[in-house]
Short mmCIF file of C-alpha atoms in Angstrom, two decimals:
data_model
loop_
_atom_site.label_atom_id
_atom_site.label_comp_id
_atom_site.label_asym_id
_atom_site.label_seq_id
_atom_site.Cartn_x
_atom_site.Cartn_y
_atom_site.Cartn_z
CA UNK B 1 0.00 0.00 0.00
CA UNK B 2 1.52 3.36 -1.01
CA UNK B 3 1.57 6.43 1.20
CA UNK B 4 -1.41 8.05 -0.50
CA UNK B 5 -3.59 4.97 0.08
CA UNK B 6 -2.42 4.76 3.68
CA UNK B 7 -3.19 8.45 4.20
CA UNK B 8 -6.76 8.05 2.96
CA UNK B 9 -7.38 4.93 5.02
CA UNK B 10 -5.98 6.51 8.17
CA UNK B 11 -7.94 9.73 7.58
CA UNK B 12 -11.16 7.76 7.33
CA UNK B 13 -10.40 6.16 10.69
CA UNK B 14 -9.63 9.48 12.39
CA UNK B 15 -12.78 10.90 10.80
CA UNK B 16 -14.85 8.29 12.63
CA UNK B 17 -13.27 9.36 15.92
CA UNK B 18 -13.90 13.04 15.16
CA UNK B 19 -17.56 12.33 14.44
CA UNK B 20 -18.04 11.47 18.12
CA UNK B 21 -18.42 14.80 19.92
CA UNK B 22 -16.30 14.50 23.06
CA UNK B 23 -16.45 18.04 24.40
CA UNK B 24 -16.26 17.49 28.17
CA UNK B 25 -19.65 18.00 29.86
CA UNK B 26 -19.43 16.53 33.40
CA UNK B 27 -22.41 14.36 34.23
CA UNK B 28 -23.74 14.43 30.66
CA UNK B 29 -21.06 12.94 28.42
CA UNK B 30 -20.42 9.33 29.48
CA UNK B 31 -22.36 7.96 26.51
CA UNK B 32 -20.25 10.00 24.08
CA UNK B 33 -17.00 8.62 25.46
CA UNK B 34 -18.46 5.10 25.46
CA UNK B 35 -19.28 5.61 21.76
CA UNK B 36 -15.71 6.74 21.07
CA UNK B 37 -14.35 3.68 22.87
CA UNK B 38 -16.57 1.46 20.74
CA UNK B 39 -15.27 3.11 17.57
CA UNK B 40 -11.68 2.62 18.75
CA UNK B 41 -12.33 -1.06 19.48
CA UNK B 42 -13.60 -1.48 15.90
CA UNK B 43 -10.64 0.37 14.39
CA UNK B 44 -7.99 -1.44 16.46
CA UNK B 45 -9.31 -4.95 17.20
CA UNK B 46 -5.93 -6.61 17.82
CA UNK B 47 -4.86 -3.86 20.19
CA UNK B 48 -7.98 -4.03 22.33
CA UNK B 49 -8.03 -7.83 22.23
CA UNK B 50 -4.37 -8.21 23.21
CA UNK B 51 -3.74 -5.37 25.64
CA UNK B 52 -4.76 -5.30 29.27
CA UNK B 53 -7.33 -2.55 29.69
CA UNK B 54 -8.31 -0.41 32.66
CA UNK B 55 -11.10 2.20 32.67
CA UNK B 56 -10.97 5.15 35.05
CA UNK B 57 -14.30 6.89 34.58
CA UNK B 58 -13.91 7.58 30.83
CA UNK B 59 -10.11 7.71 30.87
CA UNK B 60 -8.39 4.67 29.35
CA UNK B 61 -5.16 2.84 30.10
CA UNK B 62 -3.90 0.00 27.90
CA UNK B 63 -0.79 -2.13 28.49
CA UNK B 64 0.93 -4.05 25.74
CA UNK B 65 3.05 -6.43 27.78
CA UNK B 66 6.73 -6.57 26.94
CA UNK B 67 9.57 -8.91 27.78
CA UNK B 68 10.70 -6.75 30.71
CA UNK B 69 9.03 -4.42 33.17
CA UNK B 70 10.75 -1.37 31.72
CA UNK B 71 7.98 0.94 30.56
CA UNK B 72 7.18 3.42 27.81
CA UNK B 73 4.03 5.56 28.19
CA UNK B 74 2.37 7.07 25.10
CA UNK B 75 -0.32 9.65 25.76
CA UNK B 76 -3.00 11.58 23.87
CA UNK B 77 -6.37 12.63 25.25
CA UNK B 78 -9.86 11.89 23.96
CA UNK B 79 -11.68 15.12 24.79
CA UNK B 80 -11.78 18.22 22.61
CA UNK B 81 -12.65 21.87 23.11
CA UNK B 82 -15.94 23.35 21.94
CA UNK B 83 -16.32 24.30 18.29
CA UNK B 84 -18.26 27.56 17.93
CA UNK B 85 -18.03 29.74 14.85
CA UNK B 86 -18.59 29.45 11.11
CA UNK B 87 -16.64 26.37 9.95
CA UNK B 88 -15.98 25.55 6.30
CA UNK B 89 -17.12 22.01 7.10
CA UNK B 90 -19.11 21.00 10.21
CA UNK B 91 -16.60 20.58 13.06
CA UNK B 92 -17.73 17.07 13.99
CA UNK B 93 -18.15 15.78 10.45
CA UNK B 94 -14.55 14.70 9.92
CA UNK B 95 -14.76 15.87 6.31
CA UNK B 96 -11.97 14.86 3.91
CA UNK B 97 -11.58 17.54 1.24
CA UNK B 98 -8.86 19.44 -0.56
CA UNK B 99 -6.11 17.10 0.57
CA UNK B 100 -6.94 17.69 4.22
CA UNK B 101 -8.93 16.17 7.08
CA UNK B 102 -11.12 18.79 8.77
CA UNK B 103 -12.69 18.82 12.21
CA UNK B 104 -12.27 19.37 15.91
CA UNK B 105 -9.59 17.01 17.16
CA UNK B 106 -7.58 16.54 13.97
CA UNK B 107 -4.61 18.28 15.62
CA UNK B 108 -5.69 18.34 19.27
CA UNK B 109 -5.44 15.49 19.53
CA UNK B 110 -7.49 12.55 18.23
CA UNK B 111 -5.19 12.30 15.22
CA UNK B 112 -2.20 11.64 17.47
CA UNK B 113 -4.20 9.12 19.53
CA UNK B 114 -5.11 7.32 16.31
CA UNK B 115 -1.43 7.23 15.29
CA UNK B 116 -0.40 5.60 18.57
CA UNK B 117 -3.05 2.90 18.37
CA UNK B 118 -2.56 2.29 14.64
CA UNK B 119 1.18 1.87 15.18
CA UNK B 120 0.54 -0.78 17.82
CA UNK B 121 -2.08 -2.47 15.63
CA UNK B 122 0.35 -2.73 12.71
CA UNK B 123 3.26 -3.93 14.84
CA UNK B 124 1.04 -6.65 16.30
CA UNK B 125 -0.01 -7.71 12.78
CA UNK B 126 3.69 -7.95 11.85
CA UNK B 127 4.31 -10.27 14.80
CA UNK B 128 6.44 -7.75 16.70
CA UNK B 129 6.66 -8.13 20.48
CA UNK B 130 7.86 -5.13 22.50
CA UNK B 131 10.93 -5.51 24.75
CA UNK B 132 9.34 -3.05 27.22
CA UNK B 133 5.81 -2.71 28.50
CA UNK B 134 4.06 -0.14 26.30
CA UNK B 135 1.27 1.81 28.00
CA UNK B 136 -1.28 3.96 26.18
CA UNK B 137 -2.80 6.52 28.54
CA UNK B 138 -5.73 8.62 27.34
CA UNK B 139 -7.58 11.06 29.56
CA UNK B 140 -11.15 12.18 28.93
CA UNK B 141 -10.72 15.66 30.46
CA UNK B 142 -7.32 17.07 29.54
CA UNK B 143 -8.89 20.24 28.17
CA UNK B 144 -10.51 20.95 31.56
CA UNK B 145 -7.41 20.30 33.67
CA UNK B 146 -7.07 16.52 33.53
CA UNK B 147 -7.08 14.03 36.38
CA UNK B 148 -4.62 11.89 38.29
CA UNK B 149 -6.54 8.61 38.06
CA UNK B 150 -4.10 6.86 35.72
CA UNK B 151 -0.91 8.15 37.32
CA UNK B 152 -2.21 7.20 40.78
CA UNK B 153 -2.88 3.67 39.53
CA UNK B 154 0.58 3.31 37.94
CA UNK B 155 2.20 4.54 41.15
CA UNK B 156 0.22 1.99 43.19
CA UNK B 157 1.36 -0.75 40.80
CA UNK B 158 5.00 0.29 41.20
CA UNK B 159 5.33 1.25 37.52
CA UNK B 160 8.00 3.91 36.95
CA UNK B 161 8.13 4.68 33.21
CA UNK B 162 11.55 5.41 31.72
CA UNK B 163 10.04 7.58 28.98
CA UNK B 164 6.70 9.31 28.47
CA UNK B 165 5.69 10.94 25.18
CA UNK B 166 2.59 13.12 25.21
CA UNK B 167 1.11 15.57 22.71
CA UNK B 168 3.01 18.78 22.16
CA UNK B 169 4.41 20.69 19.25
CA UNK B 170 5.18 19.21 15.84
CA UNK B 171 7.29 19.41 12.72
CA UNK B 172 6.68 23.04 11.80
CA UNK B 173 8.36 26.20 10.49
CA UNK B 174 11.48 26.93 12.52
CA UNK B 175 10.78 29.43 15.35
CA UNK B 176 13.63 31.61 14.07
CA UNK B 177 12.46 32.80 10.61
CA UNK B 178 16.05 33.54 9.60
CA UNK B 179 16.93 29.83 9.91
CA UNK B 180 14.22 28.83 7.43
CA UNK B 181 12.80 25.39 6.75
CA UNK B 182 11.07 23.10 9.21
CA UNK B 183 12.11 21.80 12.60
CA UNK B 184 10.74 19.11 14.88
CA UNK B 185 9.90 20.92 18.11
CA UNK B 186 10.13 18.53 21.08
CA UNK B 187 9.08 20.06 24.38
CA UNK B 188 11.29 19.04 27.29
CA UNK B 189 9.30 21.01 29.86
CA UNK B 190 6.08 22.94 30.34
CA UNK B 191 5.88 26.42 31.70
CA UNK B 192 3.99 26.91 34.94
CA UNK B 193 0.48 28.29 34.89
CA UNK B 194 -1.62 30.75 36.87
CA UNK B 195 -5.06 32.29 36.38
CA UNK B 196 -5.40 35.39 38.57
CA UNK B 197 -8.50 37.52 39.12
CA UNK B 198 -7.61 41.19 39.53
CA UNK B 199 -10.38 43.16 41.27
CA UNK B 200 -10.86 46.91 41.61
CA UNK B 201 -13.44 47.98 44.22
CA UNK B 202 -15.07 51.29 45.10
CA UNK B 203 -15.92 54.02 44.31
CA UNK B 204 -18.79 53.40 41.88
CA UNK B 205 -22.00 55.33 41.39
CA UNK B 206 -24.07 57.14 38.76
CA UNK B 207 -22.38 58.13 35.55
CA UNK B 208 -23.62 61.73 35.84
CA UNK B 209 -21.30 62.25 38.83
CA UNK B 210 -18.37 60.06 37.78
CA UNK B 211 -15.72 61.10 40.26
CA UNK B 212 -12.10 60.05 39.79
CA UNK B 213 -10.10 56.83 40.02
CA UNK B 214 -13.13 54.58 39.63
CA UNK B 215 -12.67 50.81 39.16
CA UNK B 216 -12.35 50.64 35.36
CA UNK B 217 -9.71 53.40 34.94
CA UNK B 218 -7.69 51.82 37.76
CA UNK B 219 -7.80 48.46 36.05
CA UNK B 220 -6.81 50.10 32.78
CA UNK B 221 -3.79 51.80 34.39
CA UNK B 222 -2.84 48.52 36.09
CA UNK B 223 -2.97 46.53 32.84
CA UNK B 224 -0.99 49.15 30.91
CA UNK B 225 1.75 49.15 33.54
CA UNK B 226 1.94 45.35 33.62
CA UNK B 227 2.24 45.17 29.83
CA UNK B 228 4.92 47.85 29.61
CA UNK B 229 6.98 47.22 32.76
CA UNK B 230 8.91 44.07 31.80
CA UNK B 231 8.21 42.55 35.21
CA UNK B 232 9.92 39.21 34.64
CA UNK B 233 13.56 38.84 33.55
CA UNK B 234 14.46 36.78 30.52
CA UNK B 235 16.58 33.74 31.27
CA UNK B 236 18.16 31.01 29.18
CA UNK B 237 17.67 27.58 30.73
CA UNK B 238 19.45 24.40 29.67
CA UNK B 239 16.82 23.43 27.10
CA UNK B 240 16.57 26.88 25.52
CA UNK B 241 20.35 27.18 25.25
CA UNK B 242 20.45 23.83 23.45
CA UNK B 243 17.65 24.95 21.11
CA UNK B 244 19.66 28.02 20.07
CA UNK B 245 22.86 26.00 19.72
CA UNK B 246 21.08 23.61 17.38
CA UNK B 247 19.53 26.43 15.36
CA UNK B 248 22.96 28.02 14.98
CA UNK B 249 24.27 24.70 13.65
CA UNK B 250 21.48 24.70 11.03
CA UNK B 251 22.45 28.17 9.83
CA UNK B 252 25.17 28.98 7.28
CA UNK B 253 28.28 30.79 8.44
CA UNK B 254 27.69 34.48 8.97
CA UNK B 255 26.14 37.09 11.23
CA UNK B 256 22.93 35.15 11.78
CA UNK B 257 24.78 32.08 13.04
CA UNK B 258 26.80 34.36 15.32
CA UNK B 259 23.59 35.95 16.66
CA UNK B 260 22.06 32.57 17.51
CA UNK B 261 25.28 31.31 19.07
CA UNK B 262 25.46 34.53 21.11
CA UNK B 263 21.98 33.90 22.51
CA UNK B 264 22.88 30.29 23.34
CA UNK B 265 26.01 31.38 25.22
CA UNK B 266 24.25 34.38 26.82
CA UNK B 267 26.80 36.86 25.59
CA UNK B 268 26.35 40.40 26.98
CA UNK B 269 23.23 42.00 25.50
CA UNK B 270 21.77 38.69 24.29
CA UNK B 271 18.25 39.76 25.26
CA UNK B 272 18.36 42.50 22.61
CA UNK B 273 19.01 39.85 19.96
CA UNK B 274 15.55 38.32 20.43
CA UNK B 275 12.36 39.00 18.49
CA UNK B 276 8.95 39.26 20.18
CA UNK B 277 8.05 35.62 19.50
CA UNK B 278 11.36 34.40 20.91
CA UNK B 279 11.00 36.57 24.03
CA UNK B 280 7.55 35.09 24.65
CA UNK B 281 8.90 31.57 24.14
CA UNK B 282 11.70 32.01 26.68
CA UNK B 283 10.15 34.20 29.35
CA UNK B 284 7.22 34.45 31.73
CA UNK B 285 4.24 35.97 29.92
CA UNK B 286 1.11 37.76 31.16
CA UNK B 287 -2.06 37.96 29.06
CA UNK B 288 -5.33 39.62 30.14
CA UNK B 289 -8.15 37.38 28.97
CA UNK B 290 -11.48 38.17 30.70
CA UNK B 291 -13.20 41.26 32.13
CA UNK B 292 -16.37 42.31 33.90
CA UNK B 293 -17.94 45.42 35.39
CA UNK B 294 -21.27 47.19 35.40
CA UNK B 295 -24.30 45.56 33.80
CA UNK B 296 -25.73 48.92 32.70
CA UNK B 297 -24.36 51.61 30.38
CA UNK B 298 -25.17 54.42 32.84
CA UNK B 299 -23.81 52.85 36.03
CA UNK B 300 -20.22 53.04 37.23
CA UNK B 301 -19.43 49.61 38.71
CA UNK B 302 -18.88 49.26 42.42
CA UNK B 303 -16.46 46.51 41.45
CA UNK B 304 -14.76 45.52 38.22
CA UNK B 305 -12.30 42.77 37.39
CA UNK B 306 -9.99 41.39 34.78
CA UNK B 307 -8.48 37.94 34.67
CA UNK B 308 -4.88 37.43 33.65
CA UNK B 309 -3.26 34.23 32.50
CA UNK B 310 0.43 33.83 33.35
CA UNK B 311 2.76 31.23 31.81
CA UNK B 312 5.70 30.84 34.20
CA UNK B 313 9.15 30.07 32.82
CA UNK B 314 11.83 28.08 34.68
CA UNK B 315 13.55 30.32 37.20
CA UNK B 316 10.23 31.71 38.44
CA UNK B 317 7.66 30.27 40.87
CA UNK B 318 3.94 30.80 41.27
CA UNK B 319 4.44 32.59 44.61
CA UNK B 320 7.21 34.79 43.25
CA UNK B 321 5.17 35.65 40.16
CA UNK B 322 2.14 36.65 42.23
CA UNK B 323 4.30 38.78 44.54
CA UNK B 324 5.78 40.61 41.57
CA UNK B 325 2.32 41.24 40.11
CA UNK B 326 1.12 42.45 43.50
CA UNK B 327 3.73 45.21 43.59
CA UNK B 328 1.95 46.77 40.61
CA UNK B 329 -1.54 45.92 41.83
CA UNK B 330 -0.99 47.67 45.16
CA UNK B 331 -0.16 50.94 43.41
CA UNK B 332 -3.55 50.84 41.73
CA UNK B 333 -5.55 49.47 44.69
CA UNK B 334 -6.18 46.17 42.94
CA UNK B 335 -6.80 42.95 44.87
CA UNK B 336 -5.47 39.67 43.46
CA UNK B 337 -7.04 36.22 43.76
CA UNK B 338 -5.25 33.13 42.43
CA UNK B 339 -7.91 30.96 40.79
CA UNK B 340 -5.73 28.13 39.54
CA UNK B 341 -2.00 27.50 39.38
CA UNK B 342 0.78 24.97 38.99
CA UNK B 343 4.56 25.25 38.94
CA UNK B 344 6.60 24.68 35.80
CA UNK B 345 7.63 21.09 35.18
CA UNK B 346 11.10 19.62 35.60
CA UNK B 347 13.24 19.89 32.46
CA UNK B 348 14.13 16.64 30.69
CA UNK B 349 17.78 16.66 29.64
CA UNK B 350 17.98 17.23 25.85
CA UNK B 351 21.39 15.50 25.92
CA UNK B 352 19.98 12.39 27.61
CA UNK B 353 19.07 8.95 26.28
CA UNK B 354 15.30 9.58 26.40
CA UNK B 355 15.51 12.62 24.14
CA UNK B 356 17.87 10.72 21.83
CA UNK B 357 15.27 7.95 21.39
CA UNK B 358 12.62 10.41 20.25
CA UNK B 359 15.11 12.29 18.08
CA UNK B 360 16.18 9.09 16.33
CA UNK B 361 12.56 8.15 15.55
CA UNK B 362 11.86 11.64 14.20
CA UNK B 363 14.90 11.59 11.93
CA UNK B 364 13.92 8.21 10.49
CA UNK B 365 10.52 9.60 9.50
CA UNK B 366 11.62 13.14 8.56
CA UNK B 367 15.25 12.77 7.36
CA UNK B 368 17.28 15.95 7.57
CA UNK B 369 14.85 17.85 9.78
CA UNK B 370 16.49 19.49 12.79
CA UNK B 371 15.18 18.43 16.19
CA UNK B 372 14.91 21.30 18.67
CA UNK B 373 14.20 21.06 22.42
CA UNK B 374 12.06 23.89 23.79
CA UNK B 375 9.70 25.02 26.57
CA UNK B 376 5.99 24.39 25.93
CA UNK B 377 3.83 27.36 26.87
CA UNK B 378 0.62 25.34 26.78
CA UNK B 379 -0.32 22.69 29.31
CA UNK B 380 -0.78 18.94 28.81
CA UNK B 381 -1.65 15.91 30.93
CA UNK B 382 2.08 15.39 31.38
CA UNK B 383 1.97 17.72 34.38
CA UNK B 384 0.33 14.91 36.35
CA UNK B 385 3.15 12.47 35.52
CA UNK B 386 6.32 14.49 36.08
CA UNK B 387 6.74 13.23 39.65
CA UNK B 388 6.48 9.62 38.45
CA UNK B 389 8.45 9.59 35.19
CA UNK B 390 11.96 11.12 35.03
CA UNK B 391 11.83 11.73 31.27
CA UNK B 392 8.70 13.44 29.92
CA UNK B 393 8.65 14.72 26.34
CA UNK B 394 5.88 16.31 24.31
CA UNK B 395 5.60 15.92 20.53
CA UNK B 396 2.67 15.58 18.12
CA UNK B 397 3.86 13.50 15.18
CA UNK B 398 2.59 15.61 12.27
CA UNK B 399 4.06 18.21 9.94
CA UNK B 400 1.89 21.32 10.15
CA UNK B 401 2.01 24.81 8.69
CA UNK B 402 2.13 28.10 10.57
CA UNK B 403 -1.52 28.63 9.61
CA UNK B 404 -2.56 25.23 10.97
CA UNK B 405 -0.73 25.96 14.24
CA UNK B 406 -3.14 28.82 14.83
CA UNK B 407 -6.21 26.67 14.17
CA UNK B 408 -5.67 24.19 16.98
CA UNK B 409 -8.45 25.57 19.24
CA UNK B 410 -10.01 27.70 16.53
CA UNK B 411 -12.38 27.46 13.56
CA UNK B 412 -11.39 25.10 10.72
CA UNK B 413 -8.87 22.92 12.58
CA UNK B 414 -7.37 20.61 9.96
CA UNK B 415 -4.38 18.45 9.03
CA UNK B 416 -2.84 17.56 5.67
CA UNK B 417 -3.55 14.00 4.62
CA UNK B 418 0.01 13.33 3.47
CA UNK B 419 1.46 13.76 6.97
CA UNK B 420 -0.90 11.35 8.72
CA UNK B 421 1.17 8.23 7.82
CA UNK B 422 4.20 10.04 9.29
CA UNK B 423 2.53 9.96 12.70
CA UNK B 424 1.96 6.21 12.54
CA UNK B 425 5.52 5.61 11.34
CA UNK B 426 6.97 7.76 14.13
CA UNK B 427 5.34 5.69 16.88
CA UNK B 428 6.26 2.42 15.15
CA UNK B 429 9.90 3.54 15.00
CA UNK B 430 9.86 4.68 18.63
CA UNK B 431 8.53 1.33 19.84
CA UNK B 432 10.82 -0.67 17.58
CA UNK B 433 13.86 1.22 18.90
CA UNK B 434 13.26 -0.44 22.26
CA UNK B 435 14.42 -3.67 20.61
CA UNK B 436 17.71 -4.98 21.92
CA UNK B 437 17.52 -3.14 25.24
#
């Protein structure tokens, strides 16, 4: 079967998974996840017949038993975010058109889950037996924060995985435009996370006697200062330094290679060598995302609020970040309330054996593509596993464009058909590389 035939067959399978709407609705969605499980059992009969299966609510754990108790965990979640807006094709239709598969979950992340299970299905059909135990862990509520049900079970069973690969970034345009081409972006850590409600109280009143320093102007002044102040210093951690070293190696001799090498070595003034995208990738970021105030056009609110989302880079902590934000808030009489938070994850060594395994599998599927370690700004279910597994990496095994990157949680999420076999081949290579251990 050639790659084009494989791509169409795989796309039809993912389409069936997309057609099951698995937006998380606690108390009202069990039947939808049961339907998805039934579809998966039909698509991957050998896998579900051979593997040991555990159900934790609607989260799934499968174990393909190996010849030793060493363990590899492969993860991708089942749930998806909502799909409002005017889509070219209905978001839960799984339409195949124009050389692409369209629908909610193509990229995040039913396509990757399909690739994992299809890889196992094909290896089983070929008579391959894994040297290690291979676990497939799939949460039903990653998009709403996830759960610890699977990791708690593995810990109780004494399973300590040597490598975990979850969803993450992909093969995509290099983050430094001057380097050009594509790079496989493998996240070796996740930034920390905090949602903070910022509240401005009195004075309010009638708009005909507005007074001064009312809640909304104070919030406005607070937000402007936060955005312009540069509250959090830029740092280069081990993973980011290695990313810039590798990008320099991909660049021809000249000033651009020198610039990238200067960032990697943190030469004096290296921060000024960064573009806006690179500064956001390396540092702690603050984004204001929600707001509320008066419910009437002619009433000054007694209280108004904004919510800010902070992604916390290594070198910072949740407490330290909140304290820094509070120094600005106090000047504007703003109260802060932490709604949700977690610290950044440990950093997996990009020079270690675990990273090398993933890099080798990538280069077999995408020869000549540079493999770059980096910090993931988004969150994944991996955050629940970092205390159990010493080597956690995040990579979605597709090649995607810059445009498709922006569609992950947006209207018209889609993936090119011709990269779907790459995902299956990546996971087959990764599992096969365990041979001989």
